[in-house]
Amino acid sequence: MDNKKVLVRARGITRSKERIREENELIILIAAEKVFAKHGLKGSTTKQIADMAKLPKSNIHYYFHTKLNLYRCVLESILVDWMRAADTFNKFDEPREALKYYVGAKMNLSRTRPFGSKVWANEIISGAPEMEEVLSSRLKQWVDTCVSSINRWVELKKIVNVGDAHTLLYMIWATTQHYADFDYQVMILNNGKELTDSEFEEKKQQVIDLVLRSVGLNP
Amino acid sequence: MDNKKVLVRARGITRSKERIREENELIILIAAEKVFAKHGLKGSTTKQIADMAKLPKSNIHYYFHTKLNLYRCVLESILVDWMRAADTFNKFDEPREALKYYVGAKMNLSRTRPFGSKVWANEIISGAPEMEEVLSSRLKQWVDTCVSSINRWVELKKIVNVGDAHTLLYMIWATTQHYADFDYQVMILNNGKELTDSEFEEKKQQVIDLVLRSVGLNP
DNA sequence: AAAATATTTGACCATTTGGTCAGGTTATAT
DNA sequence: ATATAACCTGACCAAATGGTCAAATATTTT
């Protein structure tokens, strides 16, 4: 109808094509992240994602073509946040600072983007069919530098000899991501109540302290 | 054919009905555990499970009726091993012993039954729709006694004050289960090679040491 | 040995699924 | 103003899926 068009124009709320695409892609990505987190790639349906996004199913296909492609886009978008958190590790020379801020950043990510963490978890549990390349290139590289840092700290006697540095890294990853991936279990064992923000801050500090002590540092 | 029957009888390799059921149920459970581990409940198909078990699909339905029921049976069977490992925690009064053997038992379980761990992980990540009851009754109860033990150790100054005992428990769970749930990632970061038995024993000891130090105990 | 019971399995079915497409609407360039 | 390009979506389809069933085979009981 021309009426509608004129009305919209008059109100100045016309969305440009560019904005429309941007907005819808974001809406779909957010919806897909939630659905994939809960059901994994194979277990999620495009209909579920469409319903979550409050858009017709055809619209999902219009913007992302296939479910697999949408899934890859979700993984990619999570990777961005993930790498940002990873950066904090190498910003500090002192193990106490590096560990404190890295563990803190990972905990924050678990709090702010739990669905993303779950999608990753699902992907790795399934044998990482879509992330193989990222894991063995970008992640491997980052881990190698991390391992070097940790080994240097050991040599300089700044931390205890932890054996294989990977073991420490895995402990940090696993523990911090536990609060996202297993949030439901955490809630049940917290007497059925979600962790409040201040409770979460407490846990974060406790995790940091556990990690610091685990390498022989006194928090 | 009667020939077959006679032959089989003569060789004494006739399977009794009871054995047949036992054997097939086990075969199916093992196959289902692998498939559910990789694809979750919704993502797994009865055909996949049938192929993995090398049985016709109808056979799966004959023994377990529905996919959901089979899934529940898999979870139940995992719970048995899980609770056995949990028992080790309360067998020792001294935190050093209790933690050492519990972490060791959990690591062993990750090594011997990685698929089971993955099925559980998937279930919790999905919001534990089938395990809600087990979590809030059996698991909650066990966790409560664990928390009491840990708090007592803190009061007796046997370990450092860790704040909320749950945080320590989660660290142990997450770290040990990481070697099962994320085994693919662990492999890639181990230069694409599976951990050998002796490598795994090393990691196990390193995890134990990390945990002991994290509560202020000198390994 | 025959009746009864349990196992096995291919054929079948209703429903769900990822994906297509034509025809419509809306924004933008000329 | 009109043409063009982008957005939107209901209707549709082939393939896959969980599950059923009847008929065949195997074991156990009588």
Tab-separated table of C-alpha atoms (C1' of nucleotides) in Angstrom:
chain	number	residue	atom	x	y	z
A	1	MET	CA	0.000	0.000	0.000
A	2	ASP	CA	1.140	3.498	-0.760
A	3	ASN	CA	-0.432	4.707	2.464
A	4	LYS	CA	1.997	2.690	4.524
A	5	LYS	CA	4.973	3.878	2.556
A	6	VAL	CA	4.008	7.518	2.889
A	7	LEU	CA	3.302	7.107	6.592
A	8	VAL	CA	6.646	5.456	7.190
A	9	ARG	CA	8.465	8.113	5.237
A	10	ALA	CA	6.678	10.866	7.106
A	11	ARG	CA	7.731	9.332	10.405
A	12	GLY	CA	11.278	8.954	9.227
A	13	ILE	CA	11.537	5.346	10.383
A	14	THR	CA	12.320	3.861	6.998
A	15	ARG	CA	15.070	1.305	7.280
A	16	SER	CA	17.680	1.391	4.575
A	17	LYS	CA	18.428	-1.855	2.765
A	18	GLU	CA	21.802	-1.958	4.421
A	19	ARG	CA	20.370	-1.554	7.886
A	20	ILE	CA	17.703	-4.140	7.186
A	21	ARG	CA	20.320	-6.711	6.289
A	22	GLU	CA	22.533	-5.829	9.229
A	23	GLU	CA	19.692	-5.985	11.701
A	24	ASN	CA	18.174	-9.192	10.414
A	25	GLU	CA	21.491	-10.979	10.184
A	26	LEU	CA	22.164	-10.050	13.789
A	27	ILE	CA	18.708	-11.133	14.947
A	28	ILE	CA	19.139	-14.461	13.196
A	29	LEU	CA	22.667	-14.994	14.513
A	30	ILE	CA	21.532	-14.376	18.075
A	31	ALA	CA	18.567	-16.691	17.701
A	32	ALA	CA	20.686	-19.365	16.045
A	33	GLU	CA	23.288	-19.191	18.799
A	34	LYS	CA	20.629	-19.971	21.380
A	35	VAL	CA	19.115	-22.827	19.430
A	36	PHE	CA	22.441	-24.376	18.428
A	37	ALA	CA	23.587	-24.091	22.053
A	38	LYS	CA	20.668	-26.157	23.201
A	39	HIS	CA	20.419	-28.767	20.458
A	40	GLY	CA	23.695	-28.792	18.539
A	41	LEU	CA	24.000	-28.528	14.777
A	42	LYS	CA	22.105	-31.643	13.813
A	43	GLY	CA	19.511	-31.362	16.561
A	44	SER	CA	18.531	-27.804	15.696
A	45	THR	CA	15.963	-27.096	13.013
A	46	THR	CA	15.720	-24.020	10.848
A	47	LYS	CA	12.107	-23.743	11.976
A	48	GLN	CA	13.198	-23.477	15.609
A	49	ILE	CA	15.692	-20.785	14.707
A	50	ALA	CA	13.076	-18.947	12.679
A	51	ASP	CA	10.601	-19.060	15.564
A	52	MET	CA	13.260	-17.859	18.003
A	53	ALA	CA	14.065	-14.983	15.636
A	54	LYS	CA	10.356	-14.322	15.077
A	55	LEU	CA	10.854	-14.480	11.335
A	56	PRO	CA	9.539	-16.811	8.666
A	57	LYS	CA	11.748	-19.774	7.920
A	58	SER	CA	12.329	-18.625	4.365
A	59	ASN	CA	13.888	-15.502	5.754
A	60	ILE	CA	16.597	-17.499	7.498
A	61	HIS	CA	17.441	-19.183	4.216
A	62	TYR	CA	17.341	-15.886	2.399
A	63	TYR	CA	20.087	-14.444	4.581
A	64	PHE	CA	22.207	-17.514	5.314
A	65	HIS	CA	21.255	-19.979	2.551
A	66	THR	CA	21.887	-23.201	4.483
A	67	LYS	CA	21.762	-24.291	8.106
A	68	LEU	CA	25.392	-25.351	7.959
A	69	ASN	CA	26.457	-21.947	6.687
A	70	LEU	CA	24.519	-20.214	9.452
A	71	TYR	CA	26.165	-22.521	11.963
A	72	ARG	CA	29.610	-21.624	10.652
A	73	CYS	CA	28.761	-17.929	10.880
A	74	VAL	CA	27.724	-18.396	14.496
A	75	LEU	CA	31.000	-20.165	15.302
A	76	GLU	CA	32.943	-17.451	13.519
A	77	SER	CA	31.211	-14.694	15.460
A	78	ILE	CA	31.943	-16.445	18.734
A	79	LEU	CA	35.586	-16.794	17.789
A	80	VAL	CA	35.938	-13.019	17.725
A	81	ASP	CA	34.995	-12.633	21.397
A	82	TRP	CA	36.999	-15.710	22.241
A	83	MET	CA	40.215	-14.355	20.730
A	84	ARG	CA	39.740	-11.012	22.437
A	85	ALA	CA	39.685	-12.747	25.803
A	86	ALA	CA	42.710	-14.782	24.761
A	87	ASP	CA	44.669	-11.592	24.128
A	88	THR	CA	44.605	-10.615	27.786
A	89	PHE	CA	46.911	-13.525	28.569
A	90	ASN	CA	49.849	-12.034	26.707
A	91	LYS	CA	49.387	-8.475	27.923
A	92	PHE	CA	51.221	-9.094	31.164
A	93	ASP	CA	54.715	-10.294	31.962
A	94	GLU	CA	54.011	-11.310	35.515
A	95	PRO	CA	52.187	-14.637	35.885
A	96	ARG	CA	50.066	-13.293	38.696
A	97	GLU	CA	48.681	-10.521	36.507
A	98	ALA	CA	48.415	-12.581	33.347
A	99	LEU	CA	46.551	-15.415	35.039
A	100	LYS	CA	44.329	-13.104	37.038
A	101	TYR	CA	43.165	-11.111	34.030
A	102	TYR	CA	42.895	-14.066	31.696
A	103	VAL	CA	40.845	-16.134	34.103
A	104	GLY	CA	38.748	-13.061	34.825
A	105	ALA	CA	38.164	-12.435	31.123
A	106	LYS	CA	37.179	-16.053	30.530
A	107	MET	CA	34.786	-15.969	33.472
A	108	ASN	CA	33.217	-12.775	32.157
A	109	LEU	CA	32.769	-14.362	28.763
A	110	SER	CA	31.019	-17.337	30.346
A	111	ARG	CA	28.697	-14.899	32.035
A	112	THR	CA	27.962	-12.647	29.087
A	113	ARG	CA	27.905	-15.185	26.281
A	114	PRO	CA	26.953	-18.578	27.689
A	115	PHE	CA	25.243	-19.709	24.505
A	116	GLY	CA	28.357	-19.119	22.477
A	117	SER	CA	30.385	-21.214	24.863
A	118	LYS	CA	27.839	-23.996	24.579
A	119	VAL	CA	27.916	-23.956	20.799
A	120	TRP	CA	31.686	-24.324	20.930
A	121	ALA	CA	31.440	-27.079	23.495
A	122	ASN	CA	28.967	-28.958	21.339
A	123	GLU	CA	31.157	-28.529	18.325
A	124	ILE	CA	34.255	-29.891	20.063
A	125	ILE	CA	32.355	-32.746	21.703
A	126	SER	CA	31.088	-33.742	18.257
A	127	GLY	CA	34.663	-33.983	17.028
A	128	ALA	CA	34.951	-30.409	15.726
A	129	PRO	CA	33.960	-31.254	12.150
A	130	GLU	CA	33.617	-27.572	11.242
A	131	MET	CA	36.389	-26.127	13.360
A	132	GLU	CA	39.205	-28.498	12.601
A	133	GLU	CA	41.104	-25.855	10.677
A	134	VAL	CA	40.666	-23.122	13.261
A	135	LEU	CA	41.753	-25.450	16.031
A	136	SER	CA	44.882	-26.723	14.353
A	137	SER	CA	45.972	-23.330	13.053
A	138	ARG	CA	44.843	-20.274	14.987
A	139	LEU	CA	44.180	-21.976	18.324
A	140	LYS	CA	47.276	-24.171	18.137
A	141	GLN	CA	49.424	-21.121	17.472
A	142	TRP	CA	47.968	-19.159	20.359
A	143	VAL	CA	48.353	-22.136	22.684
A	144	ASP	CA	51.978	-22.564	21.681
A	145	THR	CA	52.828	-19.011	22.702
A	146	CYS	CA	50.912	-19.482	25.932
A	147	VAL	CA	52.826	-22.643	26.690
A	148	SER	CA	56.086	-20.792	26.060
A	149	SER	CA	55.098	-18.063	28.516
A	150	ILE	CA	54.229	-20.593	31.165
A	151	ASN	CA	57.442	-22.523	30.629
A	152	ARG	CA	59.423	-19.310	30.922
A	153	TRP	CA	57.737	-18.523	34.222
A	154	VAL	CA	58.728	-21.962	35.439
A	155	GLU	CA	62.330	-21.469	34.358
A	156	LEU	CA	62.448	-18.102	36.097
A	157	LYS	CA	61.011	-19.820	39.192
A	158	LYS	CA	58.122	-17.379	39.142
A	159	ILE	CA	55.703	-20.286	39.372
A	160	VAL	CA	55.946	-23.895	40.414
A	161	ASN	CA	56.884	-26.518	37.814
A	162	VAL	CA	53.506	-27.657	36.524
A	163	GLY	CA	54.867	-30.329	34.186
A	164	ASP	CA	53.029	-29.883	30.916
A	165	ALA	CA	51.794	-26.320	30.562
A	166	HIS	CA	48.796	-27.578	28.594
A	167	THR	CA	47.434	-29.149	31.754
A	168	LEU	CA	47.247	-25.746	33.403
A	169	LEU	CA	45.610	-24.186	30.356
A	170	TYR	CA	43.013	-26.931	30.184
A	171	MET	CA	42.207	-26.456	33.847
A	172	ILE	CA	41.602	-22.762	33.243
A	173	TRP	CA	39.475	-23.330	30.155
A	174	ALA	CA	37.455	-26.124	31.672
A	175	THR	CA	36.814	-24.398	34.967
A	176	THR	CA	35.801	-21.062	33.517
A	177	GLN	CA	33.675	-22.535	30.745
A	178	HIS	CA	31.948	-24.800	33.241
A	179	TYR	CA	29.946	-21.798	34.431
A	180	ALA	CA	28.539	-21.339	30.928
A	181	ASP	CA	28.253	-24.864	29.592
A	182	PHE	CA	26.893	-26.405	32.765
A	183	ASP	CA	24.987	-23.363	33.977
A	184	TYR	CA	21.902	-25.451	34.467
A	185	GLN	CA	23.719	-27.817	36.833
A	186	VAL	CA	25.292	-24.870	38.616
A	187	MET	CA	21.825	-23.410	39.105
A	188	ILE	CA	20.356	-26.627	40.497
A	189	LEU	CA	23.245	-27.014	42.939
A	190	ASN	CA	22.765	-23.365	43.929
A	191	ASN	CA	19.389	-24.412	45.338
A	192	GLY	CA	17.626	-23.888	42.048
A	193	LYS	CA	18.521	-20.215	41.829
A	194	GLU	CA	20.553	-18.509	39.126
A	195	LEU	CA	23.772	-16.957	40.365
A	196	THR	CA	23.313	-13.251	41.008
A	197	ASP	CA	25.865	-10.822	39.635
A	198	SER	CA	27.535	-10.418	43.011
A	199	GLU	CA	27.555	-14.174	43.608
A	200	PHE	CA	29.184	-14.599	40.251
A	201	GLU	CA	31.839	-12.033	41.119
A	202	GLU	CA	32.579	-14.051	44.236
A	203	LYS	CA	32.984	-17.265	42.264
A	204	LYS	CA	35.170	-15.478	39.775
A	205	GLN	CA	37.523	-14.367	42.516
A	206	GLN	CA	37.527	-17.861	44.005
A	207	VAL	CA	38.437	-19.399	40.677
A	208	ILE	CA	41.241	-16.869	40.241
A	209	ASP	CA	42.563	-17.715	43.704
A	210	LEU	CA	42.387	-21.460	43.040
A	211	VAL	CA	44.312	-21.037	39.803
A	212	LEU	CA	46.955	-18.804	41.363
A	213	ARG	CA	47.540	-21.205	44.240
A	214	SER	CA	47.615	-24.160	41.856
A	215	VAL	CA	50.834	-22.734	40.365
A	216	GLY	CA	52.267	-21.844	43.727
A	217	LEU	CA	51.340	-18.168	43.812
A	218	ASN	CA	49.861	-16.652	46.928
A	219	PRO	CA	46.774	-14.625	45.980
B	1	MET	CA	16.351	-74.495	8.453
B	2	ASP	CA	16.537	-77.490	10.699
B	3	ASN	CA	20.088	-78.133	9.543
B	4	LYS	CA	21.250	-74.950	11.129
B	5	LYS	CA	19.436	-75.688	14.338
B	6	VAL	CA	20.932	-79.165	14.639
B	7	LEU	CA	24.385	-77.907	13.770
B	8	VAL	CA	24.191	-75.158	16.327
B	9	ARG	CA	22.976	-77.560	18.990
B	10	ALA	CA	25.718	-80.040	18.195
B	11	ARG	CA	28.349	-77.311	18.575
B	12	GLY	CA	26.808	-76.196	21.808
B	13	ILE	CA	26.835	-72.538	20.803
B	14	THR	CA	23.106	-72.012	21.029
B	15	ARG	CA	22.390	-68.767	22.777
B	16	SER	CA	19.653	-68.927	25.353
B	17	LYS	CA	16.907	-66.351	25.056
B	18	GLU	CA	18.172	-64.724	28.219
B	19	ARG	CA	21.704	-64.406	26.883
B	20	ILE	CA	20.442	-63.118	23.571
B	21	ARG	CA	18.574	-60.306	25.274
B	22	GLU	CA	21.472	-59.510	27.593
B	23	GLU	CA	23.986	-59.443	24.786
B	24	ASN	CA	21.898	-57.429	22.368
B	25	GLU	CA	20.876	-54.889	24.965
B	26	LEU	CA	24.528	-54.381	25.810
B	27	ILE	CA	25.547	-54.104	22.168
B	28	ILE	CA	22.843	-51.529	21.577
B	29	LEU	CA	23.665	-49.559	24.729
B	30	ILE	CA	27.319	-49.334	23.758
B	31	ALA	CA	26.478	-48.286	20.213
B	32	ALA	CA	23.934	-45.751	21.425
B	33	GLU	CA	26.400	-44.245	23.877
B	34	LYS	CA	28.819	-43.542	21.047
B	35	VAL	CA	26.195	-42.057	18.757
B	36	PHE	CA	24.517	-39.953	21.456
B	37	ALA	CA	27.957	-38.719	22.531
B	38	LYS	CA	28.622	-37.387	19.078
B	39	HIS	CA	25.226	-36.002	18.109
B	40	GLY	CA	23.158	-35.579	21.258
B	41	LEU	CA	19.642	-36.921	21.712
B	42	LYS	CA	17.920	-35.003	18.957
B	43	GLY	CA	20.797	-35.187	16.524
B	44	SER	CA	21.165	-38.951	16.730
B	45	THR	CA	19.042	-41.218	14.566
B	46	THR	CA	17.957	-44.745	15.368
B	47	LYS	CA	19.394	-45.738	12.003
B	48	GLN	CA	22.836	-44.487	13.046
B	49	ILE	CA	22.612	-46.433	16.277
B	50	ALA	CA	21.460	-49.524	14.417
B	51	ASP	CA	24.361	-49.270	11.975
B	52	MET	CA	26.826	-48.765	14.810
B	53	ALA	CA	25.405	-51.835	16.538
B	54	LYS	CA	25.363	-53.754	13.258
B	55	LEU	CA	21.728	-54.639	13.754
B	56	PRO	CA	18.599	-53.760	11.813
B	57	LYS	CA	16.799	-50.670	13.003
B	58	SER	CA	13.719	-52.648	14.003
B	59	ASN	CA	15.870	-54.538	16.435
B	60	ILE	CA	16.702	-51.375	18.335
B	61	HIS	CA	13.005	-50.635	18.699
B	62	TYR	CA	12.297	-54.205	19.680
B	63	TYR	CA	14.619	-53.975	22.684
B	64	PHE	CA	14.203	-50.351	23.717
B	65	HIS	CA	10.907	-49.295	22.122
B	66	THR	CA	11.704	-45.601	21.650
B	67	LYS	CA	14.808	-43.516	21.099
B	68	LEU	CA	14.059	-41.487	24.218
B	69	ASN	CA	13.823	-44.621	26.331
B	70	LEU	CA	17.124	-45.901	24.970
B	71	TYR	CA	18.679	-42.530	25.738
B	72	ARG	CA	17.454	-42.697	29.325
B	73	CYS	CA	18.863	-46.201	29.682
B	74	VAL	CA	22.248	-44.959	28.461
B	75	LEU	CA	22.219	-42.109	30.977
B	76	GLU	CA	21.218	-44.495	33.747
B	77	SER	CA	24.044	-46.884	32.916
B	78	ILE	CA	26.562	-44.057	32.954
B	79	LEU	CA	25.294	-42.906	36.328
B	80	VAL	CA	26.373	-46.213	37.873
B	81	ASP	CA	30.050	-45.681	36.977
B	82	TRP	CA	29.758	-42.041	37.877
B	83	MET	CA	28.514	-42.738	41.399
B	84	ARG	CA	31.204	-45.363	41.950
B	85	ALA	CA	33.871	-42.757	41.234
B	86	ALA	CA	32.045	-40.323	43.502
B	87	ASP	CA	32.289	-42.781	46.380
B	88	THR	CA	36.070	-42.515	46.517
B	89	PHE	CA	35.757	-38.956	47.767
B	90	ASN	CA	34.244	-39.975	51.097
B	91	LYS	CA	36.522	-42.926	51.717
B	92	PHE	CA	39.293	-40.797	53.170
B	93	ASP	CA	39.432	-38.383	56.083
B	94	GLU	CA	42.528	-36.561	54.983
B	95	PRO	CA	41.981	-34.018	52.197
B	96	ARG	CA	45.217	-34.990	50.518
B	97	GLU	CA	44.082	-38.593	50.148
B	98	ALA	CA	40.462	-37.822	49.344
B	99	LEU	CA	41.333	-35.316	46.627
B	100	LYS	CA	44.105	-37.449	45.180
B	101	TYR	CA	41.951	-40.544	44.812
B	102	TYR	CA	38.833	-38.712	43.704
B	103	VAL	CA	40.618	-36.738	41.026
B	104	GLY	CA	42.403	-39.916	39.972
B	105	ALA	CA	39.127	-41.823	39.745
B	106	LYS	CA	37.535	-39.066	37.687
B	107	MET	CA	40.501	-38.957	35.352
B	108	ASN	CA	40.348	-42.717	34.917
B	109	LEU	CA	36.674	-42.499	34.089
B	110	SER	CA	37.382	-39.878	31.443
B	111	ARG	CA	39.917	-42.252	29.956
B	112	THR	CA	37.855	-45.424	30.066
B	113	ARG	CA	34.416	-44.048	29.292
B	114	PRO	CA	34.767	-40.859	27.298
B	115	PHE	CA	31.513	-41.371	25.420
B	116	GLY	CA	29.547	-41.587	28.624
B	117	SER	CA	31.026	-38.321	29.800
B	118	LYS	CA	30.075	-36.694	26.518
B	119	VAL	CA	26.496	-37.901	26.705
B	120	TRP	CA	26.231	-36.365	30.159
B	121	ALA	CA	27.841	-33.166	28.998
B	122	ASN	CA	25.399	-32.911	26.112
B	123	GLU	CA	22.500	-33.577	28.417
B	124	ILE	CA	23.509	-30.849	30.868
B	125	ILE	CA	24.322	-28.368	28.127
B	126	SER	CA	20.831	-28.943	26.711
B	127	GLY	CA	19.323	-28.015	30.058
B	128	ALA	CA	19.187	-31.543	31.470
B	129	PRO	CA	15.595	-32.223	30.385
B	130	GLU	CA	15.896	-35.911	31.247
B	131	MET	CA	18.160	-35.681	34.275
B	132	GLU	CA	16.505	-32.933	36.237
B	133	GLU	CA	15.373	-35.318	38.936
B	134	VAL	CA	18.705	-37.091	39.298
B	135	LEU	CA	20.531	-33.788	39.512
B	136	SER	CA	18.329	-32.203	42.124
B	137	SER	CA	18.061	-35.325	44.271
B	138	ARG	CA	20.928	-37.801	44.085
B	139	LEU	CA	23.607	-35.437	42.843
B	140	LYS	CA	22.534	-32.582	45.095
B	141	GLN	CA	22.695	-34.865	48.108
B	142	TRP	CA	26.134	-36.150	47.247
B	143	VAL	CA	27.398	-32.633	46.611
B	144	ASP	CA	26.056	-31.446	49.950
B	145	THR	CA	28.071	-34.051	51.844
B	146	CYS	CA	31.129	-33.194	49.774
B	147	VAL	CA	30.728	-29.540	50.564
B	148	SER	CA	30.485	-30.402	54.262
B	149	SER	CA	33.731	-32.377	54.105
B	150	ILE	CA	35.518	-29.536	52.395
B	151	ASN	CA	34.183	-26.981	54.841
B	152	ARG	CA	35.316	-29.168	57.737
B	153	TRP	CA	38.800	-29.341	56.265
B	154	VAL	CA	38.826	-25.578	56.097
B	155	GLU	CA	37.687	-25.245	59.709
B	156	LEU	CA	40.381	-27.690	60.819
B	157	LYS	CA	42.886	-25.611	58.824
B	158	LYS	CA	43.796	-28.698	56.842
B	159	ILE	CA	43.285	-26.764	53.629
B	160	VAL	CA	43.142	-23.115	52.698
B	161	ASN	CA	39.802	-21.290	52.836
B	162	VAL	CA	38.457	-21.717	49.316
B	163	GLY	CA	35.321	-19.643	49.831
B	164	ASP	CA	32.488	-21.638	48.348
B	165	ALA	CA	33.342	-25.341	48.306
B	166	HIS	CA	31.294	-25.743	45.129
B	167	THR	CA	33.900	-23.772	43.247
B	168	LEU	CA	36.539	-26.351	44.089
B	169	LEU	CA	34.234	-29.214	43.119
B	170	TYR	CA	33.421	-27.602	39.800
B	171	MET	CA	37.088	-27.138	39.072
B	172	ILE	CA	37.709	-30.826	39.684
B	173	TRP	CA	34.758	-31.938	37.582
B	174	ALA	CA	35.462	-29.576	34.738
B	175	THR	CA	39.177	-30.291	34.563
B	176	THR	CA	38.896	-34.055	34.711
B	177	GLN	CA	35.965	-34.249	32.307
B	178	HIS	CA	37.756	-31.976	29.880
B	179	TYR	CA	39.956	-34.919	28.895
B	180	ALA	CA	36.870	-36.866	27.825
B	181	ASP	CA	34.536	-34.196	26.482
B	182	PHE	CA	37.170	-32.246	24.606
B	183	ASP	CA	39.402	-35.179	23.722
B	184	TYR	CA	39.445	-34.092	20.122
B	185	GLN	CA	40.820	-30.668	21.025
B	186	VAL	CA	43.322	-32.274	23.394
B	187	MET	CA	44.480	-34.501	20.550
B	188	ILE	CA	44.904	-31.630	18.099
B	189	LEU	CA	46.905	-29.620	20.641
B	190	ASN	CA	48.990	-32.734	21.305
B	191	ASN	CA	50.261	-32.384	17.724
B	192	GLY	CA	47.423	-34.444	16.319
B	193	LYS	CA	48.287	-37.539	18.319
B	194	GLU	CA	46.116	-39.293	20.878
B	195	LEU	CA	47.535	-39.296	24.386
B	196	THR	CA	49.308	-42.564	25.082
B	197	ASP	CA	48.582	-44.389	28.318
B	198	SER	CA	51.785	-43.167	29.917
B	199	GLU	CA	51.203	-39.604	28.732
B	200	PHE	CA	47.754	-39.763	30.257
B	201	GLU	CA	49.187	-40.996	33.554
B	202	GLU	CA	51.486	-37.964	33.527
B	203	LYS	CA	48.576	-35.584	32.953
B	204	LYS	CA	46.604	-37.285	35.675
B	205	GLN	CA	49.384	-36.684	38.176
B	206	GLN	CA	49.730	-33.083	37.022
B	207	VAL	CA	46.021	-32.471	37.501
B	208	ILE	CA	46.194	-34.009	40.968
B	209	ASP	CA	49.116	-31.763	41.843
B	210	LEU	CA	47.350	-28.662	40.522
B	211	VAL	CA	44.278	-29.458	42.575
B	212	LEU	CA	46.256	-30.151	45.738
B	213	ARG	CA	48.208	-26.925	45.444
B	214	SER	CA	45.033	-24.984	44.665
B	215	VAL	CA	43.813	-25.741	48.192
B	216	GLY	CA	47.200	-25.036	49.740
B	217	LEU	CA	48.464	-28.607	50.025
B	218	ASN	CA	51.983	-29.446	48.997
B	219	PRO	CA	51.946	-32.502	46.733
C	1	DA	C1'	6.767	-83.187	18.423
C	2	DA	C1'	3.819	-79.639	18.876
C	3	DA	C1'	2.344	-75.546	21.121
C	4	DA	C1'	3.816	-71.383	23.068
C	5	DT	C1'	6.874	-67.803	23.514
C	6	DA	C1'	10.674	-64.793	22.072
C	7	DT	C1'	13.618	-62.887	18.456
C	8	DT	C1'	14.420	-61.000	13.828
C	9	DT	C1'	13.652	-58.054	9.984
C	10	DG	C1'	11.983	-56.077	5.573
C	11	DA	C1'	8.283	-53.340	4.113
C	12	DC	C1'	5.651	-49.696	5.176
C	13	DC	C1'	3.746	-45.024	6.941
C	14	DA	C1'	2.828	-40.432	8.846
C	15	DT	C1'	5.462	-36.615	10.123
C	16	DT	C1'	9.277	-33.603	10.028
C	17	DT	C1'	13.023	-31.570	7.760
C	18	DG	C1'	16.175	-28.556	4.836
C	19	DG	C1'	15.641	-26.223	1.081
C	20	DT	C1'	13.333	-24.019	-3.327
C	21	DC	C1'	10.657	-20.792	-5.778
C	22	DA	C1'	7.367	-17.697	-7.671
C	23	DG	C1'	5.198	-13.689	-6.922
C	24	DG	C1'	4.712	-9.999	-4.002
C	25	DT	C1'	6.477	-5.620	-1.436
C	26	DT	C1'	9.858	-2.065	-0.379
C	27	DA	C1'	13.808	0.881	-1.095
C	28	DT	C1'	16.972	3.118	-4.281
C	29	DA	C1'	19.152	4.737	-8.457
C	30	DT	C1'	18.293	7.222	-12.720
D	1	DA	C1'	8.126	8.618	-12.197
D	2	DT	C1'	9.957	4.526	-13.495
D	3	DA	C1'	13.207	0.858	-13.613
D	4	DT	C1'	16.031	-1.943	-10.944
D	5	DA	C1'	17.554	-4.364	-7.228
D	6	DA	C1'	16.841	-6.060	-2.676
D	7	DC	C1'	13.715	-7.918	0.674
D	8	DC	C1'	9.872	-10.968	2.099
D	9	DT	C1'	7.097	-15.140	2.581
D	10	DG	C1'	3.437	-18.741	1.818
D	11	DA	C1'	3.214	-22.811	-0.730
D	12	DC	C1'	5.545	-26.537	-2.051
D	13	DC	C1'	8.775	-30.827	-2.451
D	14	DA	C1'	12.020	-34.647	-2.022
D	15	DA	C1'	14.475	-36.923	1.481
D	16	DA	C1'	14.986	-38.505	6.086
D	17	DT	C1'	13.060	-39.985	10.392
D	18	DG	C1'	10.811	-42.459	14.421
D	19	DG	C1'	8.056	-45.881	14.776
D	20	DT	C1'	4.700	-50.004	13.426
D	21	DC	C1'	3.557	-54.494	11.914
D	22	DA	C1'	3.146	-58.906	10.018
D	23	DA	C1'	5.436	-62.726	8.724
D	24	DA	C1'	9.535	-65.667	9.386
D	25	DT	C1'	12.728	-67.906	12.410
D	26	DA	C1'	14.561	-69.623	16.762
D	27	DT	C1'	14.159	-71.308	21.467
D	28	DT	C1'	11.647	-73.177	25.346
D	29	DT	C1'	7.892	-75.552	27.500
D	30	DT	C1'	4.604	-79.157	27.586
